[in-house]
Coordinates of C-alpha atoms in Angstrom, one line a residue:
Chain A
M32 CA -11.2 24.2 -36.5
T33 CA -13.3 23.4 -33.5
T34 CA -16.8 23.0 -35.5
E35 CA -15.1 20.5 -37.5
N36 CA -14.1 18.1 -35.1
K37 CA -17.1 18.4 -33.5
T38 CA -18.9 16.9 -36.4
G39 CA -16.5 13.9 -36.0
E40 CA -18.1 10.6 -34.8
V41 CA -18.1 10.4 -31.2
I42 CA -15.3 7.8 -30.0
I43 CA -15.9 7.7 -26.2
S44 CA -19.2 8.6 -24.8
V45 CA -19.4 9.0 -20.9
R46 CA -22.6 9.5 -19.3
G47 CA -23.9 10.0 -15.4
L48 CA -20.0 9.1 -14.4
T49 CA -19.7 9.0 -11.0
K50 CA -16.9 7.6 -8.5
H51 CA -16.8 7.4 -4.4
F52 CA -13.9 6.3 -3.0
K53 CA -13.8 3.4 -0.3
G54 CA -14.1 4.7 2.8
G55 CA -14.0 8.3 1.6
D56 CA -17.1 10.6 2.3
V57 CA -16.3 13.1 -0.8
Q58 CA -17.4 12.0 -4.1
A59 CA -14.4 12.5 -6.9
L60 CA -16.8 12.2 -9.4
C61 CA -20.4 13.4 -9.4
G62 CA -22.4 12.3 -12.8
V63 CA -20.0 13.5 -15.6
D64 CA -21.4 14.0 -19.1
T65 CA -19.1 14.2 -21.8
D66 CA -18.3 12.9 -25.5
V67 CA -14.9 12.9 -27.0
H68 CA -15.1 13.0 -30.8
R69 CA -12.3 11.4 -33.1
G70 CA -9.2 13.8 -34.0
E71 CA -10.2 16.0 -31.0
V72 CA -7.6 17.4 -28.7
L73 CA -9.6 17.5 -25.3
V74 CA -7.7 19.3 -22.4
V75 CA -9.2 19.0 -18.9
I76 CA -7.9 21.2 -16.0
G77 CA -9.1 22.5 -12.8
P78 CA -7.7 22.7 -9.1
S79 CA -6.3 19.6 -7.6
G80 CA -8.5 17.3 -5.8
S81 CA -11.4 18.3 -8.6
G82 CA -11.6 14.6 -10.2
K83 CA -10.0 15.5 -13.4
S84 CA -7.3 12.6 -12.8
T85 CA -10.1 10.3 -11.9
F86 CA -12.0 11.2 -15.0
L87 CA -9.2 10.3 -17.1
R88 CA -8.5 7.1 -15.2
C89 CA -11.8 6.1 -15.5
L90 CA -11.8 6.1 -19.4
N91 CA -9.5 3.0 -19.3
L92 CA -11.1 2.1 -16.3
L93 CA -7.7 2.1 -14.3
E94 CA -10.5 3.6 -11.6
M95 CA -13.6 1.3 -11.7
P96 CA -16.4 3.9 -11.9
T97 CA -19.1 3.6 -8.8
D98 CA -22.0 4.5 -11.6
G99 CA -22.4 5.6 -15.0
T100 CA -21.3 4.1 -18.5
I101 CA -18.4 4.6 -20.7
T102 CA -19.0 3.5 -24.6
F103 CA -15.7 3.4 -26.3
E104 CA -16.0 2.7 -30.2
G105 CA -19.9 1.9 -29.6
V106 CA -19.1 -0.7 -26.8
D107 CA -20.1 0.2 -23.1
I108 CA -17.0 -0.9 -21.3
T109 CA -18.5 -0.4 -17.9
D110 CA -20.3 -3.6 -18.4
P111 CA -18.6 -6.4 -16.7
K112 CA -18.8 -8.7 -19.4
V113 CA -16.6 -6.9 -21.6
N114 CA -12.9 -7.8 -21.7
I115 CA -11.4 -4.5 -20.9
N116 CA -8.0 -5.9 -21.8
I117 CA -8.9 -6.0 -25.9
H118 CA -10.2 -2.1 -25.5
R119 CA -7.0 -0.8 -23.3
Q120 CA -5.0 -1.9 -26.6
K121 CA -6.6 0.8 -28.7
M122 CA -6.1 3.4 -25.8
G123 CA -2.7 4.5 -25.0
M124 CA -2.2 6.1 -21.8
V125 CA 1.1 8.4 -20.4
F126 CA 1.4 8.9 -16.7
Q127 CA 2.8 11.6 -14.9
H128 CA 5.8 9.1 -13.5
F129 CA 6.4 7.9 -17.0
N130 CA 6.3 4.3 -15.5
L131 CA 8.7 3.3 -17.8
F132 CA 9.8 -0.4 -17.0
P133 CA 13.3 0.0 -15.2
H134 CA 14.2 -3.9 -16.2
M135 CA 13.9 -3.2 -20.0
T136 CA 15.8 -1.6 -22.4
V137 CA 13.8 1.3 -24.1
L138 CA 13.3 -0.6 -27.2
K139 CA 12.0 -3.8 -25.4
N140 CA 9.7 -1.5 -23.5
M141 CA 8.3 -0.2 -26.9
T142 CA 8.1 -3.8 -28.2
I143 CA 6.7 -5.8 -25.6
A144 CA 3.1 -5.0 -25.9
P145 CA 3.0 -5.2 -29.7
V146 CA 4.8 -8.5 -29.8
T147 CA 2.9 -10.0 -26.9
L148 CA -0.4 -8.9 -27.5
L149 CA -1.0 -7.8 -31.0
K150 CA 1.1 -10.8 -32.1
K151 CA 3.6 -8.6 -34.0
S152 CA 6.9 -10.1 -35.0
K153 CA 10.1 -8.9 -33.2
E154 CA 11.4 -7.2 -36.3
E155 CA 8.2 -5.5 -37.1
A156 CA 7.6 -4.3 -33.8
E157 CA 11.2 -3.1 -33.5
K158 CA 11.1 -1.5 -36.8
K159 CA 8.0 0.5 -35.8
A160 CA 9.4 1.2 -32.8
M161 CA 12.9 2.6 -34.2
G162 CA 10.5 4.8 -36.3
L163 CA 9.1 6.4 -33.6
L164 CA 11.8 6.8 -31.6
E165 CA 13.5 8.6 -34.5
R166 CA 10.3 10.7 -34.6
V167 CA 10.7 12.2 -31.0
N168 CA 15.0 12.2 -31.9
L169 CA 15.8 9.5 -29.3
A170 CA 16.7 6.7 -32.0
D171 CA 20.5 6.6 -30.2
R172 CA 19.1 5.4 -27.0
A173 CA 17.2 2.7 -28.0
N174 CA 19.3 0.1 -26.1
A175 CA 19.7 2.5 -23.2
Y176 CA 17.8 1.8 -19.8
P177 CA 15.1 4.0 -18.4
N178 CA 17.2 4.8 -15.5
Q179 CA 20.1 6.1 -17.6
L180 CA 17.5 8.8 -19.3
S181 CA 16.4 12.4 -18.1
G182 CA 12.9 13.0 -17.2
G183 CA 12.0 14.5 -20.4
Q184 CA 13.6 12.0 -22.5
K185 CA 11.6 9.1 -20.2
Q186 CA 8.7 11.1 -21.2
R187 CA 8.9 11.0 -24.7
I188 CA 9.7 7.5 -24.5
A189 CA 6.4 6.5 -22.7
I190 CA 4.6 8.4 -25.5
V191 CA 6.2 6.8 -28.2
R192 CA 5.7 3.5 -26.2
A193 CA 2.0 3.9 -26.1
L194 CA 1.5 4.7 -29.9
C195 CA 3.5 1.5 -30.9
M196 CA 0.3 -0.2 -29.9
E197 CA -1.5 2.2 -32.9
P198 CA -4.1 3.6 -29.9
Q199 CA -7.2 5.2 -31.0
V200 CA -6.8 7.6 -28.3
M201 CA -4.3 8.8 -25.9
L202 CA -4.9 9.6 -22.5
F203 CA -2.6 12.1 -20.9
D204 CA -2.2 12.3 -17.1
E205 CA -0.4 15.4 -15.9
P206 CA 2.6 14.1 -18.8
T207 CA 5.1 17.3 -17.6
S208 CA 4.2 17.7 -13.7
A209 CA 7.1 15.6 -12.7
L210 CA 9.6 17.1 -15.1
D211 CA 11.9 19.7 -14.2
P212 CA 11.0 23.0 -16.1
E213 CA 13.5 22.9 -18.6
M214 CA 12.3 19.8 -19.9
V215 CA 9.0 20.3 -20.3
G216 CA 9.2 21.9 -23.6
E217 CA 10.4 18.7 -25.3
V218 CA 7.8 17.0 -24.1
L219 CA 4.8 19.6 -25.1
D220 CA 6.4 19.7 -28.5
V221 CA 6.2 16.0 -28.6
M222 CA 2.4 16.4 -27.6
K223 CA 1.9 19.0 -30.0
E224 CA 3.2 17.4 -33.1
L225 CA 0.9 14.1 -32.1
A226 CA -2.1 16.2 -32.1
R227 CA -1.1 17.8 -35.5
S228 CA -1.2 14.7 -36.7
G229 CA -4.7 14.1 -35.8
M230 CA -4.4 12.1 -32.5
T231 CA -7.5 12.0 -30.6
M232 CA -6.0 13.2 -27.1
V233 CA -7.6 13.7 -23.6
C234 CA -4.9 15.8 -21.7
V235 CA -5.3 16.5 -18.0
T236 CA -2.6 19.2 -17.8
H237 CA -1.4 22.4 -15.8
E238 CA 0.1 23.8 -18.8
M239 CA -2.3 26.2 -20.0
G240 CA -0.2 27.5 -22.9
F241 CA -0.6 24.0 -24.2
A242 CA -4.1 24.1 -23.9
R243 CA -4.6 27.5 -25.5
E244 CA -2.4 26.5 -28.6
V245 CA -3.5 22.9 -29.5
G246 CA -6.7 22.1 -27.1
D247 CA -9.6 22.2 -29.5
R248 CA -12.2 21.8 -26.3
V249 CA -11.3 22.4 -22.5
L250 CA -13.3 21.0 -19.9
F251 CA -12.9 22.9 -16.4
F252 CA -13.5 20.3 -13.7
D253 CA -14.2 21.6 -9.9
E254 CA -15.5 19.4 -7.0
G255 CA -16.3 16.3 -9.2
K256 CA -18.1 17.9 -11.9
I257 CA -17.6 19.9 -15.2
V258 CA -18.2 23.4 -14.2
E259 CA -17.4 24.9 -17.8
E260 CA -16.6 23.6 -20.9
G261 CA -15.8 25.4 -24.3
T262 CA -13.3 25.9 -26.7
P263 CA -9.9 27.5 -25.3
R264 CA -10.7 31.2 -26.4
E265 CA -14.0 31.0 -24.6
I266 CA -12.8 29.3 -21.5
F267 CA -9.2 31.3 -21.0
S268 CA -10.8 34.8 -22.5
D269 CA -14.2 35.0 -21.2
P270 CA -15.0 32.4 -18.3
K271 CA -18.5 32.6 -17.7
E272 CA -18.3 31.0 -14.1
Q273 CA -16.9 32.3 -11.1
R274 CA -14.8 29.4 -10.2
T275 CA -13.3 29.3 -13.3
K276 CA -12.5 32.8 -13.1
D277 CA -10.9 32.4 -9.5
F278 CA -9.0 29.2 -11.1
L279 CA -7.5 31.2 -13.9
N280 CA -6.4 34.2 -11.8
K281 CA -4.6 31.9 -9.6
V282 CA -2.2 29.9 -12.5
L283 CA -2.2 32.3 -15.2
Chain B
M220 CA 48.9 -50.8 -3.6
T221 CA 48.0 -47.0 -3.6
I222 CA 50.3 -44.2 -2.5
F223 CA 47.8 -43.7 0.5
E224 CA 48.1 -47.3 1.8
Q225 CA 52.0 -46.9 1.2
W226 CA 51.8 -43.8 3.7
W227 CA 49.5 -45.6 5.8
Q228 CA 51.5 -48.7 6.6
P229 CA 53.9 -47.1 8.8
I230 CA 51.7 -45.3 10.6
E231 CA 49.8 -48.8 11.2
Q232 CA 53.0 -50.4 12.3
M233 CA 53.2 -47.5 14.9
I234 CA 49.9 -47.7 16.0
S235 CA 49.9 -51.2 16.7
N236 CA 53.4 -50.8 18.6
K237 CA 51.8 -48.4 20.8
Q238 CA 53.8 -45.7 19.3
P239 CA 52.7 -41.9 19.7
L240 CA 52.0 -40.1 16.5
T241 CA 53.1 -36.8 15.3
F242 CA 50.3 -34.2 14.8
F243 CA 50.4 -34.6 10.9
Q244 CA 50.6 -38.4 11.2
T245 CA 47.6 -38.0 13.7
I246 CA 45.8 -35.9 10.7
Y247 CA 46.5 -38.6 8.3
K248 CA 45.3 -41.2 10.2
E249 CA 42.2 -39.8 10.9
L250 CA 41.5 -38.8 7.2
Y251 CA 42.9 -42.3 6.0
M252 CA 40.1 -44.1 8.1
N253 CA 37.2 -41.8 7.5
A254 CA 37.8 -41.2 3.9
I255 CA 40.2 -43.3 2.2
S256 CA 40.0 -47.2 3.5
D257 CA 37.2 -48.8 2.2
G258 CA 36.4 -46.6 -0.5
R259 CA 34.6 -44.2 2.1
W260 CA 35.1 -41.1 0.2
K261 CA 32.3 -42.4 -1.9
L262 CA 29.7 -42.3 0.7
Y263 CA 30.8 -38.9 1.0
L264 CA 29.8 -38.5 -2.5
D265 CA 26.9 -40.5 -2.8
G266 CA 25.7 -38.1 0.1
L267 CA 26.5 -35.1 -1.7
W268 CA 24.7 -36.1 -4.6
V269 CA 21.7 -36.9 -2.8
T270 CA 21.8 -33.5 -0.9
L271 CA 22.3 -31.9 -3.9
K272 CA 19.8 -33.4 -6.1
V273 CA 16.8 -32.9 -2.7
S274 CA 18.0 -29.1 -2.3
F275 CA 17.9 -28.0 -6.4
W276 CA 14.6 -30.1 -7.1
A277 CA 13.1 -28.4 -3.6
I278 CA 14.6 -25.0 -4.3
V279 CA 13.0 -25.3 -8.3
F280 CA 9.4 -26.7 -6.7
G281 CA 9.7 -24.3 -3.6
T282 CA 10.3 -21.2 -5.6
L283 CA 7.6 -21.9 -8.2
L284 CA 4.9 -22.6 -5.3
G285 CA 6.2 -19.8 -3.3
M286 CA 5.5 -17.4 -6.5
I287 CA 1.8 -18.9 -6.6
L288 CA 1.4 -18.5 -3.0
A289 CA 2.6 -14.8 -3.0
V290 CA 0.5 -13.6 -5.5
L291 CA -2.5 -15.1 -4.0
R292 CA -1.6 -13.3 -0.6
L293 CA -1.4 -10.0 -2.7
P294 CA -4.0 -7.2 -1.5
D295 CA -5.3 -7.7 -5.7
V296 CA -6.2 -11.0 -4.8
T297 CA -7.4 -10.6 -1.2
E298 CA -9.7 -7.5 -1.7
Y299 CA -10.8 -8.5 -5.2
R300 CA -14.8 -8.2 -5.6
Y301 CA -16.1 -9.4 -8.7
R302 CA -19.0 -7.0 -9.3
G303 CA -21.1 -9.1 -12.4
S304 CA -23.7 -11.5 -12.5
N305 CA -22.0 -14.2 -14.4
P306 CA -22.3 -17.4 -12.2
L307 CA -19.3 -19.1 -13.7
K308 CA -17.1 -16.0 -12.8
K309 CA -18.7 -16.0 -9.3
A310 CA -17.6 -19.4 -8.8
A311 CA -14.3 -18.6 -10.0
T312 CA -13.8 -15.6 -7.4
A313 CA -15.1 -17.4 -4.5
L314 CA -12.8 -20.2 -5.5
L315 CA -10.0 -18.0 -5.7
R316 CA -10.9 -16.2 -2.3
F317 CA -10.6 -19.7 -0.8
F318 CA -7.3 -20.4 -2.5
S319 CA -6.3 -17.1 -1.2
W320 CA -7.4 -17.7 2.5
F321 CA -5.7 -21.3 2.2
A322 CA -2.4 -19.5 1.0
K323 CA -2.6 -17.7 4.3
F324 CA -3.4 -20.7 6.4
Y325 CA -0.9 -22.8 4.5
I326 CA 2.2 -20.4 5.4
D327 CA 1.0 -19.8 9.1
V328 CA 1.0 -23.6 9.7
I329 CA 4.4 -24.2 7.7
R330 CA 6.1 -21.4 9.4
G331 CA 4.9 -22.2 12.7
T332 CA 5.9 -25.8 13.0
P333 CA 9.2 -27.4 12.9
L334 CA 10.5 -28.9 10.0
L335 CA 11.3 -32.2 11.6
L336 CA 8.0 -32.5 12.4
Q337 CA 7.1 -31.9 8.9
V338 CA 9.2 -34.3 7.2
L339 CA 8.0 -37.1 9.8
I340 CA 4.1 -36.4 9.1
I341 CA 5.3 -36.7 5.4
N342 CA 7.2 -39.6 5.8
F343 CA 5.7 -41.7 8.2
G344 CA 2.0 -40.3 7.8
I345 CA 1.2 -39.6 4.2
F346 CA 4.0 -41.7 2.5
G347 CA 3.7 -44.6 5.3
T348 CA 2.2 -47.2 3.6
I349 CA 3.1 -46.4 0.1
R350 CA 6.9 -47.6 -1.4
I351 CA 8.5 -44.4 -2.5
D352 CA 11.9 -43.1 -3.2
K353 CA 13.1 -41.5 0.0
V354 CA 14.5 -38.8 -2.2
I355 CA 11.0 -37.6 -3.9
I356 CA 9.5 -37.5 -0.1
G357 CA 12.7 -35.3 0.7
V358 CA 12.0 -33.4 -2.0
I359 CA 8.4 -32.8 -1.5
A360 CA 9.2 -32.2 2.5
C361 CA 11.7 -29.5 1.6
A362 CA 9.9 -27.8 -1.1
L363 CA 6.4 -27.7 0.7
N364 CA 8.5 -26.2 3.5
S365 CA 10.5 -23.9 1.4
A366 CA 7.6 -22.5 -0.4
A367 CA 6.1 -20.8 2.8
Y368 CA 9.3 -18.7 3.1
V369 CA 9.6 -18.2 -0.3
A370 CA 6.2 -16.6 -0.6
E371 CA 6.5 -14.2 2.1
I372 CA 9.8 -13.1 0.1
I373 CA 8.3 -12.7 -3.0
R374 CA 5.5 -11.2 -1.9
G375 CA 7.7 -8.6 -0.2
G376 CA 9.5 -7.9 -3.5
I377 CA 6.2 -7.5 -5.4
M378 CA 4.8 -5.1 -3.1
S379 CA 8.2 -3.4 -3.3
V380 CA 7.1 -2.6 -6.9
D381 CA 6.1 0.6 -7.4
H382 CA 2.2 0.7 -8.1
G383 CA 2.3 2.7 -11.4
Q384 CA 4.3 -0.6 -13.3
M385 CA 1.2 -2.3 -12.6
E386 CA -0.8 0.4 -14.1
A387 CA 1.1 1.1 -16.9
G388 CA 1.1 -2.9 -17.9
R389 CA -2.7 -3.1 -17.7
S390 CA -3.3 0.1 -19.3
M391 CA -1.2 -1.2 -22.2
G392 CA -3.8 -4.2 -22.5
F393 CA -1.9 -6.8 -20.6
S394 CA -4.2 -8.9 -18.2
Y395 CA -3.1 -8.9 -14.6
I396 CA -1.8 -12.4 -15.3
Q397 CA 0.3 -10.9 -18.0
T398 CA 1.6 -8.1 -16.1
M399 CA 2.7 -9.7 -12.9
R400 CA 4.6 -12.2 -15.5
H401 CA 6.4 -9.9 -17.8
I402 CA 6.6 -6.8 -15.4
I403 CA 6.3 -7.2 -11.8
L404 CA 7.7 -10.3 -11.1
P405 CA 11.0 -9.8 -12.7
Q406 CA 11.3 -6.5 -10.7
A407 CA 10.0 -8.5 -8.2
M408 CA 12.5 -11.5 -8.2
K409 CA 15.4 -8.9 -8.6
S410 CA 14.7 -7.0 -5.1
A411 CA 14.0 -10.4 -3.4
L412 CA 16.9 -12.1 -4.4
P413 CA 19.2 -11.4 -1.5
S414 CA 16.5 -12.8 0.8
L415 CA 16.0 -15.5 -1.9
C416 CA 19.7 -16.5 -1.5
N417 CA 19.6 -16.7 2.3
E418 CA 16.3 -18.8 2.1
F419 CA 18.2 -21.3 -0.4
I420 CA 21.4 -21.5 1.9
A421 CA 19.1 -22.5 4.7
L422 CA 17.3 -25.2 2.6
I423 CA 20.3 -26.7 1.5
K424 CA 21.5 -27.1 5.2
E425 CA 17.9 -28.2 6.4
T426 CA 18.0 -31.0 4.1
S427 CA 20.5 -32.8 6.7
I428 CA 17.0 -33.3 8.8
L429 CA 16.3 -35.8 6.2
S430 CA 19.0 -38.1 7.6
Y431 CA 16.2 -38.4 10.0
I432 CA 14.2 -40.7 7.9
A433 CA 16.8 -42.8 7.1
L434 CA 18.0 -41.0 3.6
T435 CA 21.5 -41.3 3.0
E436 CA 22.3 -37.8 2.0
L437 CA 25.3 -35.9 3.4
T438 CA 24.8 -35.8 7.5
K439 CA 23.8 -39.6 7.0
A440 CA 27.3 -40.3 5.3
G441 CA 29.1 -38.9 7.8
D442 CA 27.1 -40.1 10.7
Y443 CA 27.4 -44.2 9.1
I444 CA 31.1 -43.6 8.8
R445 CA 31.5 -42.5 12.3
S446 CA 29.5 -45.4 13.3
R447 CA 32.2 -47.7 11.7
T448 CA 35.7 -45.8 12.4
Y449 CA 34.2 -44.2 15.9
S450 CA 36.0 -41.0 15.3
A451 CA 33.8 -38.1 16.5
F452 CA 34.8 -35.0 14.5
T453 CA 36.7 -36.1 11.2
P454 CA 33.4 -37.2 9.3
Y455 CA 31.0 -34.8 10.3
I456 CA 33.7 -32.1 9.8
I457 CA 34.4 -33.2 6.3
S458 CA 30.4 -33.2 5.7
G459 CA 30.3 -30.0 6.8
L460 CA 33.3 -28.9 4.6
L461 CA 30.9 -30.0 1.7
Y462 CA 28.0 -28.4 2.9
L463 CA 30.2 -25.1 3.0
G464 CA 31.7 -25.8 -0.3
M465 CA 27.7 -26.0 -1.6
T466 CA 26.7 -23.1 -0.1
L467 CA 29.8 -20.7 -0.9
I468 CA 29.1 -21.4 -4.5
L469 CA 25.6 -20.9 -4.5
T470 CA 26.3 -17.5 -2.9
R471 CA 28.9 -16.9 -5.8
L472 CA 26.3 -17.8 -8.6
I473 CA 23.3 -15.6 -6.6
G474 CA 25.7 -12.8 -6.7
K475 CA 26.8 -13.0 -10.2
M476 CA 23.2 -13.1 -11.3
E477 CA 22.4 -9.8 -9.0
R478 CA 25.3 -7.9 -10.4
R479 CA 23.9 -9.2 -14.0
L480 CA 20.2 -7.9 -13.1
R481 CA 21.9 -4.5 -11.9
A482 CA 22.9 -3.8 -15.3
S483 CA 19.6 -1.8 -15.8
D484 CA 20.3 0.3 -12.5
H485 CA 23.2 2.6 -13.5

């Protein structure tokens, strides 16, 4: 499975990615190099403050890298001449705190971007949205407002909202960290189904079970660097680096 | 002869005979003289109409300008740095920074000086030699003044919207301005609505200052009638009740709007 995906074309290529935060002495990222292949599920793990979230947020330039390049579908998106909004349409993102739009119904949340940005008709966008809602068993909540939903429901909506734009890659920023424990499962199930359907995914997560089950490749971050990378089996069963071992001992 | 005049005639007789009037007769005398005779009620209605026109357009333009000023004062704009080398974009960024600085300057100056002074400067200074409808001058003066207050109210509203909303919008591919328009501003306006209602009420009342530049709005209408009837209370009280009516209706309308916007809260 892994080798098969490794041969898939490179969709995101990261070279020398560096990020300093204003006023801070610490470097959030110091020279990260990696490639994301089409169809691959890349799981990013590491202690808090290791730069894994910053790494993910740099991929769609929500954080502006201080240095280095990010090439998405052959275009260097860190080039200031590039219109990042066009490329972000093809990168879905799911946040820790869901960030649904509270003043819109679930359906409006899902259709506003396709209608406004992709110039889809309202009917077409709503049809697609309803189809996706059925996939996550939330079709009956289409006209609810986000505040009427549970955390798990919100996050499932957030995932399908991103899917409405038909992205080439999905970025997950600790999607289960803000959830009550009993709701983690339903969100992970949606993510697993998405992974099986062949979606390219980059997931920052603390869910080691998820990483082991659906991850094709695991990156272990610490102090702004990739300390170790490999298949889930290599990382979890046979970690080479002492820092990886320490981390896994704490979380497993 | 109308019914009002029929009621008036015996009272008029008593006054010319120097007979004392009862309490209710006194009230009717005041009302008749200040609102009924010579069609004076029309003056109040004309004044009310002018006040409504000025207030409405001043609220519309003041809010639009206030929104623009509010966005220019956001950290997103004041802390924006352009990193590229495109000379056109560099110039645009410099222009944006100038507007941002100007917005701050404008808000400071407008909030820090009396409205009356601003009205006088616009009327005698800027439009001193140009013949122009006083209503337009009134709208311009009140809108420019209100915009400064509205800007700070809306800026507060925008800053109260969770930063994740901007990130979610941008991550979907919306531009900064699109995200502002579709996602941030609707939420910001909702939380700013009570303060905005306050500002609109203040604006309606402050249009009375325009009587200073001889615009016959509601206060001026009352004042004019006072100068004809020498009743010191009644014309002003009638004007005052009309102001109260306007502000109460506005308060109800905004209250209704708030309830509708709260539909997504429960």
